[in-house]
Short mmCIF file of N, CA and C in Angstrom, two decimals:
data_model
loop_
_atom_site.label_atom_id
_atom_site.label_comp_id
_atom_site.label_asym_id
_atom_site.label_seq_id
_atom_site.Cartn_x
_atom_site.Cartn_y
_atom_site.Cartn_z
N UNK A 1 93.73 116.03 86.77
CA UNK A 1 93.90 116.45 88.15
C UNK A 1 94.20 117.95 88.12
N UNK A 2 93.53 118.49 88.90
CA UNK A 2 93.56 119.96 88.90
C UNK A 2 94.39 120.36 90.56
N UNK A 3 95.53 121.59 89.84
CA UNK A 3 96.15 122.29 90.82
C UNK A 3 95.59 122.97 91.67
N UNK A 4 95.20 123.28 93.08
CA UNK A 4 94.87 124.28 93.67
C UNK A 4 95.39 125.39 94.25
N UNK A 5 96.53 124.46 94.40
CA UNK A 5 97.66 125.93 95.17
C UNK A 5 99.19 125.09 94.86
N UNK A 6 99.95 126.04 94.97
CA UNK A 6 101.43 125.28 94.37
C UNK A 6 101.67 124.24 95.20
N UNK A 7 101.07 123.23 96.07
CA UNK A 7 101.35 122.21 96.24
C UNK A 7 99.79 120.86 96.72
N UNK A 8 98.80 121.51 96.49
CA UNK A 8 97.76 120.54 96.34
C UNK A 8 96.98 120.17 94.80
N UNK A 9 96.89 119.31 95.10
CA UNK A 9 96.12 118.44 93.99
C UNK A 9 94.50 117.73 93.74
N UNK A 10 93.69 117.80 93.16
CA UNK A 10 92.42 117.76 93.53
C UNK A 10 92.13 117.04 92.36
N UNK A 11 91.53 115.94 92.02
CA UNK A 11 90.91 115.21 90.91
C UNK A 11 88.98 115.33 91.69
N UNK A 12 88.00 116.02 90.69
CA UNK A 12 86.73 115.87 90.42
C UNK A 12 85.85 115.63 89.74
N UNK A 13 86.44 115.09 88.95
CA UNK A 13 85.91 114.78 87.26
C UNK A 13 85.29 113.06 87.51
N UNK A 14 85.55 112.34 88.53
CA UNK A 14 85.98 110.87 87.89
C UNK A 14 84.85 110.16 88.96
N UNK A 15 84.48 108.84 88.82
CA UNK A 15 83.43 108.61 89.39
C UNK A 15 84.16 107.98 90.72
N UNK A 16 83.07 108.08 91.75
CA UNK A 16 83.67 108.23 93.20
C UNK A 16 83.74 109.29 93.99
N UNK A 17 84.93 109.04 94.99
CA UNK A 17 84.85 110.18 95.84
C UNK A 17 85.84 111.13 94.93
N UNK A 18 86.15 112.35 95.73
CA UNK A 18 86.83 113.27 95.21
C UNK A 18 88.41 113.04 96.00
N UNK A 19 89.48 112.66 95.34
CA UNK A 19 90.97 112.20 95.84
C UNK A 19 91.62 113.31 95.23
N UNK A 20 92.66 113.22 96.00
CA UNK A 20 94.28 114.62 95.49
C UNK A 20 95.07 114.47 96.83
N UNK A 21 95.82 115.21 96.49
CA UNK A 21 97.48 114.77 97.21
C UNK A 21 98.30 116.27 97.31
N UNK A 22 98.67 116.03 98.19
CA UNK A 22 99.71 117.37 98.79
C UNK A 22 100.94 116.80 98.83
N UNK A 23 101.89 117.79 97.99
CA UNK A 23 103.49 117.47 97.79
C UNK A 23 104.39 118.28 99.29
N UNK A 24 104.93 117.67 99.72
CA UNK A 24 105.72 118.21 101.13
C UNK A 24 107.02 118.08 100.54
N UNK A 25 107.39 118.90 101.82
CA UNK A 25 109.45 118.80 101.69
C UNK A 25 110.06 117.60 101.81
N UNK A 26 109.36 116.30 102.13
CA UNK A 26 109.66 114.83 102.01
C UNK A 26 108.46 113.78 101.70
N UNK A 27 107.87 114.41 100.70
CA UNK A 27 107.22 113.41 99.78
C UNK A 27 105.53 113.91 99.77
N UNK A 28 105.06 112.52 99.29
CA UNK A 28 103.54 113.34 98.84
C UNK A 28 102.69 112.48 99.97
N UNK A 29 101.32 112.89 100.57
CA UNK A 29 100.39 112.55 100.74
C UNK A 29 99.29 112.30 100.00
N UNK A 30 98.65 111.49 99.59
CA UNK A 30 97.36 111.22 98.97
C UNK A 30 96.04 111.26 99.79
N UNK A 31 95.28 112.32 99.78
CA UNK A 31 94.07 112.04 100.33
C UNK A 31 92.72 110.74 99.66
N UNK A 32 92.80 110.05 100.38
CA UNK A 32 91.85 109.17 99.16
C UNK A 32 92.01 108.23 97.93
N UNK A 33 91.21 107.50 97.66
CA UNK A 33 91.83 106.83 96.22
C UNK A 33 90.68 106.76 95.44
N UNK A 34 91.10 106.74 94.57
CA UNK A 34 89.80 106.65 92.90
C UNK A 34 89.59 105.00 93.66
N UNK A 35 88.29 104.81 93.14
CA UNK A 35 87.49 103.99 92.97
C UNK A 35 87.36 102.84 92.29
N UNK A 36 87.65 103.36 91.07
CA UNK A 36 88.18 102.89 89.62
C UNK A 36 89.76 102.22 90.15
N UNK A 37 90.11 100.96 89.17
CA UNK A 37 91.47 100.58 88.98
C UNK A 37 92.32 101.51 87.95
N UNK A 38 91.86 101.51 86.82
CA UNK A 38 92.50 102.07 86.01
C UNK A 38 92.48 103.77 85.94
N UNK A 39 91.97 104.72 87.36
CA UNK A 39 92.09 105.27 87.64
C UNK A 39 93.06 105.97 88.55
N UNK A 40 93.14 104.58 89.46
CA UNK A 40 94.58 104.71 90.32
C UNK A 40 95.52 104.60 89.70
N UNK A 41 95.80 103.75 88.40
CA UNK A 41 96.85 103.85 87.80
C UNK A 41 97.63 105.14 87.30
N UNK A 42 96.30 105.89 86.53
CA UNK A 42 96.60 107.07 86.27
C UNK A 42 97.05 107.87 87.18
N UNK A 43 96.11 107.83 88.81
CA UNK A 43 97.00 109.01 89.64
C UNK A 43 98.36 108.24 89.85
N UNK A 44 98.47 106.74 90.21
CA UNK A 44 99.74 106.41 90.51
C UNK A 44 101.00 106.99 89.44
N UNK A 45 100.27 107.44 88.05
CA UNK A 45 101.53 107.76 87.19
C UNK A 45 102.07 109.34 87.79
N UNK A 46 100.46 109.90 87.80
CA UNK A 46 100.81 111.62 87.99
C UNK A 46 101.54 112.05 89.08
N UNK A 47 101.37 111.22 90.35
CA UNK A 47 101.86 111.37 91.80
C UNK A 47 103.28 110.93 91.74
N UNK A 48 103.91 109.86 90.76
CA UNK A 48 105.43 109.61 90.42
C UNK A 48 105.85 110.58 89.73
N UNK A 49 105.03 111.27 89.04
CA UNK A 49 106.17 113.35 88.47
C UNK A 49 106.72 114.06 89.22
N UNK A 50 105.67 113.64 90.57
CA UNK A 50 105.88 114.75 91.22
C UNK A 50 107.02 114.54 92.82
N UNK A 51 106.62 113.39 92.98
CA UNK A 51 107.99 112.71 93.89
C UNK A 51 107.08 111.40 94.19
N UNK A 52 107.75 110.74 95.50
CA UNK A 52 107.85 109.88 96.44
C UNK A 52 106.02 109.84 97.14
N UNK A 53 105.30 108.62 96.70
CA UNK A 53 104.27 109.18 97.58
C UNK A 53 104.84 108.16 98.97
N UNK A 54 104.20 108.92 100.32
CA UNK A 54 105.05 108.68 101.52
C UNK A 54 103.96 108.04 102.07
N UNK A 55 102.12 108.18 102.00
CA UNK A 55 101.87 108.14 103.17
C UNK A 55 99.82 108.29 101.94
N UNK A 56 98.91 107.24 102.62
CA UNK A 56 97.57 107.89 101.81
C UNK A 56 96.87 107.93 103.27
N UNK A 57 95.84 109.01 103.44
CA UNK A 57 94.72 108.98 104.50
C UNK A 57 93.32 108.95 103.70
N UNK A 58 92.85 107.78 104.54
CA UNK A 58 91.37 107.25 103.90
C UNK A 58 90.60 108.35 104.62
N UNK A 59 89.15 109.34 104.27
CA UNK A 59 88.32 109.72 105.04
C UNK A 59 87.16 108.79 105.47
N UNK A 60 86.77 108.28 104.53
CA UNK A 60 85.83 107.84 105.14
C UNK A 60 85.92 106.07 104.31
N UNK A 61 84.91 105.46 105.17
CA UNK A 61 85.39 103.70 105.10
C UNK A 61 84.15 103.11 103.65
N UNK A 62 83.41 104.15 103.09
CA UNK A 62 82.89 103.52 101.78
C UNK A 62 84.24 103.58 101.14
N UNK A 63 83.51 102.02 99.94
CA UNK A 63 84.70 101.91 98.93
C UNK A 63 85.23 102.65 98.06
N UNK A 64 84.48 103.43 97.64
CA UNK A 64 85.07 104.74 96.85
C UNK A 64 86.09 105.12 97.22
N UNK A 65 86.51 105.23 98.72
CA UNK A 65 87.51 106.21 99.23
C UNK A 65 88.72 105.22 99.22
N UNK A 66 88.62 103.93 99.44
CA UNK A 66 89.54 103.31 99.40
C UNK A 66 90.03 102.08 99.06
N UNK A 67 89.31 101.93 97.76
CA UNK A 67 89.53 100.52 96.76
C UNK A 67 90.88 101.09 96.14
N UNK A 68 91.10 102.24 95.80
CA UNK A 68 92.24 102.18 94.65
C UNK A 68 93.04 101.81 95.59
N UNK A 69 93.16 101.81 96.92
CA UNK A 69 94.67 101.65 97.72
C UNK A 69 95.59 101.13 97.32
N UNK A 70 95.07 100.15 96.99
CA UNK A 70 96.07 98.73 96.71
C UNK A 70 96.72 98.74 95.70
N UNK A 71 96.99 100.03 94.93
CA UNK A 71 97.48 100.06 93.27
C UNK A 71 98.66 101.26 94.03
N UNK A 72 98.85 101.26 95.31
CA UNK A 72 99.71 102.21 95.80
C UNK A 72 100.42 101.55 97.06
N UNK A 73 101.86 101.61 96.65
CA UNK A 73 102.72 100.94 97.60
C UNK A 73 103.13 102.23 98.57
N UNK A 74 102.17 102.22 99.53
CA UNK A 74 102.26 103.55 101.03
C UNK A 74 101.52 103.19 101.80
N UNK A 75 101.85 103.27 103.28
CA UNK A 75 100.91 103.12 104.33
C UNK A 75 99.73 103.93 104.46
N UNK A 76 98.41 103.48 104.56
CA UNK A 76 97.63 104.27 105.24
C UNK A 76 97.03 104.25 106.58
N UNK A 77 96.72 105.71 106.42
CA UNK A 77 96.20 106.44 108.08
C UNK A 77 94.64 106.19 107.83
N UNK A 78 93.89 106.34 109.04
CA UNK A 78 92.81 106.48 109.05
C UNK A 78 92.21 105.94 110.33
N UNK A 79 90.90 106.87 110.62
CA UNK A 79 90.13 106.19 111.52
C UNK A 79 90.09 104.76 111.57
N UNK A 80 89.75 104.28 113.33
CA UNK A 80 90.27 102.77 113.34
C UNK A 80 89.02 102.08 112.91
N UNK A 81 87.65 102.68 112.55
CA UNK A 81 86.44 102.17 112.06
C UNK A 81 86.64 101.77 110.43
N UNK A 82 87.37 102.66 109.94
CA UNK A 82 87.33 102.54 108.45
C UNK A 82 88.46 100.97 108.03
N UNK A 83 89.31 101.10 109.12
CA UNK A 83 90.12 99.84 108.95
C UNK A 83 89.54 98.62 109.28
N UNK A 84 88.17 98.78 110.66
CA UNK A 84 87.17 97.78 110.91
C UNK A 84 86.41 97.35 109.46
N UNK A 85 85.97 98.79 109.05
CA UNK A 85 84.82 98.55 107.80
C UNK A 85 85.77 97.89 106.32
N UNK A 86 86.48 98.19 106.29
CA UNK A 86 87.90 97.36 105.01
C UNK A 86 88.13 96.16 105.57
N UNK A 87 88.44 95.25 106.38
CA UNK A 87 88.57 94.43 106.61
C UNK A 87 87.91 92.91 106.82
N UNK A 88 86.17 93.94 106.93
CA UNK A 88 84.89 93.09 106.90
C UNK A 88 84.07 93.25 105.80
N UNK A 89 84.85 93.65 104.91
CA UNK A 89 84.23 93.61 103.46
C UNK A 89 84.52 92.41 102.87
N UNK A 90 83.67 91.82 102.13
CA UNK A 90 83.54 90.40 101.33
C UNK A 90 84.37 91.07 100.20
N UNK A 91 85.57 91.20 100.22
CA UNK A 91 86.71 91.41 98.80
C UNK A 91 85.88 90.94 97.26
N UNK A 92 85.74 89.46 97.45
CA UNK A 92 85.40 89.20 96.05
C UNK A 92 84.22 89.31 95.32
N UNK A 93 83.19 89.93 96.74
CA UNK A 93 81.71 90.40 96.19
C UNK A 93 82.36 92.12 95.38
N UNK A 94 83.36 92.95 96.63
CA UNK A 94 83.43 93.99 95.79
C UNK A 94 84.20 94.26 94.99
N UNK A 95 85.49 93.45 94.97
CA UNK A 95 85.98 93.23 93.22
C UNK A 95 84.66 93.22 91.99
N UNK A 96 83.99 91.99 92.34
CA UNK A 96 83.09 91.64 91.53
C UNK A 96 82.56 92.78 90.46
N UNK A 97 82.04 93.66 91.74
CA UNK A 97 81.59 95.17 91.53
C UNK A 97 82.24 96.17 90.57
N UNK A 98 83.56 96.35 91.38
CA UNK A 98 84.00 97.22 90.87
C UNK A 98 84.55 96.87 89.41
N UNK A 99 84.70 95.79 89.25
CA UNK A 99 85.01 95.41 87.78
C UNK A 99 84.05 95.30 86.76
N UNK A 100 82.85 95.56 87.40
CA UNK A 100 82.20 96.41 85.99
C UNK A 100 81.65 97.80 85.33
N UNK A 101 82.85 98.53 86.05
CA UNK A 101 83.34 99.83 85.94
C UNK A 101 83.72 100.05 84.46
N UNK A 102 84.07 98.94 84.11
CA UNK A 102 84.30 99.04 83.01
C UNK A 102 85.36 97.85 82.62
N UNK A 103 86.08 98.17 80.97
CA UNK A 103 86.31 96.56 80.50
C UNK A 103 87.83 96.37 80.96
N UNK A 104 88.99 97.80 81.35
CA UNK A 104 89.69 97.33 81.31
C UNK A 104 89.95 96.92 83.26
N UNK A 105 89.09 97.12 84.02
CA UNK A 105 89.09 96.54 85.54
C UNK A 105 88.95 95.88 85.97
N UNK A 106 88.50 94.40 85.39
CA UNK A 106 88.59 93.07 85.87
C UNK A 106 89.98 92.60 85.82
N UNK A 107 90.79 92.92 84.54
CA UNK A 107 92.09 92.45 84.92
C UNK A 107 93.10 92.68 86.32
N UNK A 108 92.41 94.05 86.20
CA UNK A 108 93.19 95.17 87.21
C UNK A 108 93.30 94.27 88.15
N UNK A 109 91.98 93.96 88.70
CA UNK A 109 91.02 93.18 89.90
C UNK A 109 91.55 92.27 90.01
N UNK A 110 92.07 91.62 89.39
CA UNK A 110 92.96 89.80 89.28
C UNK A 110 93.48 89.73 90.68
N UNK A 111 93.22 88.57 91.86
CA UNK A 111 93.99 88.68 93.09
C UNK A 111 94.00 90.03 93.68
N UNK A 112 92.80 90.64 93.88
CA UNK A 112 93.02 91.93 94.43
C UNK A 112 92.94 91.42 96.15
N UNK A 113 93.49 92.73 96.71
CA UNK A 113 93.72 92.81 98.37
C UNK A 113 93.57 94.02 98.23
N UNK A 114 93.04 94.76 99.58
CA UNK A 114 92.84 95.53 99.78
C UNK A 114 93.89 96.76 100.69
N UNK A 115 94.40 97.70 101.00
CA UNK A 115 95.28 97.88 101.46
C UNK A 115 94.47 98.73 102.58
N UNK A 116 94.37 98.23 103.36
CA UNK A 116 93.57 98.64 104.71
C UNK A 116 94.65 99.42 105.33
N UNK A 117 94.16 100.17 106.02
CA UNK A 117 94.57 101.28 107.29
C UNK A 117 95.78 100.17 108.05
N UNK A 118 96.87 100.95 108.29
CA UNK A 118 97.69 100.32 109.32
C UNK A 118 98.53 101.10 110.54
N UNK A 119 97.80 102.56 110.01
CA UNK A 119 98.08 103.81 111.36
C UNK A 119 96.52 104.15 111.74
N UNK A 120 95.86 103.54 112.55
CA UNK A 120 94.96 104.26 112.94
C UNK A 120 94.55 105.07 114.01
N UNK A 121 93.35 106.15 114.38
CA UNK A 121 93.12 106.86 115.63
C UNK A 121 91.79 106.29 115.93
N UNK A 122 91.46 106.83 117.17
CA UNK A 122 89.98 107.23 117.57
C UNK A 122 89.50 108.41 117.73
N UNK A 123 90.17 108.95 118.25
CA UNK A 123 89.60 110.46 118.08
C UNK A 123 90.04 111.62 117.35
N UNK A 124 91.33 111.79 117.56
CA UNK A 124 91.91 112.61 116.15
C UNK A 124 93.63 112.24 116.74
N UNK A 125 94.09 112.65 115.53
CA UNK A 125 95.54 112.39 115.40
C UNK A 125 96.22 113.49 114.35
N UNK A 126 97.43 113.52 114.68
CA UNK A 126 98.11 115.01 113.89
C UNK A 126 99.65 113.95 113.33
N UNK A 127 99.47 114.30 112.12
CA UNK A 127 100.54 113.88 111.40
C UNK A 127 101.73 114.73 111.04
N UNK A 128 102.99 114.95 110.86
CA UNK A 128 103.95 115.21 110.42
C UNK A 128 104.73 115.38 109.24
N UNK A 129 104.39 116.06 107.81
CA UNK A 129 105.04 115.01 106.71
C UNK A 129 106.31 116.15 106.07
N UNK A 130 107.23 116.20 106.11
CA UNK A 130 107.92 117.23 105.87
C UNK A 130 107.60 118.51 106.61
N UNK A 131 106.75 119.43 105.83
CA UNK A 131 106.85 120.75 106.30
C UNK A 131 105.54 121.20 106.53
N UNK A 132 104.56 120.01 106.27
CA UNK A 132 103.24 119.83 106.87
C UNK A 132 102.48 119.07 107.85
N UNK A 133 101.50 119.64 108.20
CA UNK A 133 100.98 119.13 109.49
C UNK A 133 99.57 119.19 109.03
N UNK A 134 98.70 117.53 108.93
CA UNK A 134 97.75 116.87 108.85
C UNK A 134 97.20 116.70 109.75
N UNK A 135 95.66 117.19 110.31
CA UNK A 135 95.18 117.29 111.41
C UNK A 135 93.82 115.98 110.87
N UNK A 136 93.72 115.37 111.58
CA UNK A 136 93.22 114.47 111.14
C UNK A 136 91.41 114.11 112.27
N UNK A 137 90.47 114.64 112.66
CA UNK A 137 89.46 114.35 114.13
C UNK A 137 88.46 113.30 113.12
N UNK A 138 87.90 112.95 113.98
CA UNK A 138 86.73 111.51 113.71
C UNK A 138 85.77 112.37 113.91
N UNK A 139 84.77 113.04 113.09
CA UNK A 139 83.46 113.15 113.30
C UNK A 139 82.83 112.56 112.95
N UNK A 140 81.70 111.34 113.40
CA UNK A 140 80.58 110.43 113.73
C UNK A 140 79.60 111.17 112.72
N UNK A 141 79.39 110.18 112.62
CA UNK A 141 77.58 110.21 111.92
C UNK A 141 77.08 110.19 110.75
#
């Protein structure tokens, strides 16, 4: 995971979307989640160095952005479509999937759930997290 500025975080190396996390004056945000299980693990270790994660925002509702959720005990934000599109996913077709990512992610996968959106917007919404302010709009298409 690569630093960008003394308090963001950016992982681009790894297959999926591109996830990282901003450290605030009361805890971390995660933009996104690895794809991979045993990927979230890893950010779940790096994001415990650094404090408290408080809070993840999904961008967008492919699984890439938000299969690792569930390897992270924090609420997420997100458009109220992406919580539509997580919720009407056949889980054990995309476990199925994602566990042949490789050998050690089927275990991961054991009883997986998904950790769907449980703050959502429709049009945009502005978050609060310490000493930052997350602007969050729905652009379509």
């Amino acid at each position: 995971v690569q630093q960008i500025t003394s308090n963001v975080w950016v992982e681009t190396e790894t297959r999926g979307c591109n996830f990282g996390f901003v450290t605030t004056s009361d805890g971390i945000v995660m933009v996104d989640s690895p794809h991979k299980p045993t990927t979230a693990m890893w950010l779940k270790s790096e994001i415990a160095k650094r404090g408290l994660l408080r809070y993840i925002i999904n961008t967008e509702p492919h699984g890439d952005h938000w299969t690792g959720n569930a390897f992270f005990d924090a609420p997420v934000v997100a458009h109220e479509g992406v919580r539509a599109r997580i919720l009407n996913t056949d889980m054990a077709e995309h476990a199925s999937r994602v566990g042949t990512f490789g050998p050690d992610e089927p275990e991961l996968l054991e009883g997986y759930t998904a950790n769907a959106p449980v703050i959502t917007f429709r049009d945009s919404m502005t978050m609060h997290v310490g000493d930052h302010t997350f602007e969050m709009v729905h652009m379509p298409g």
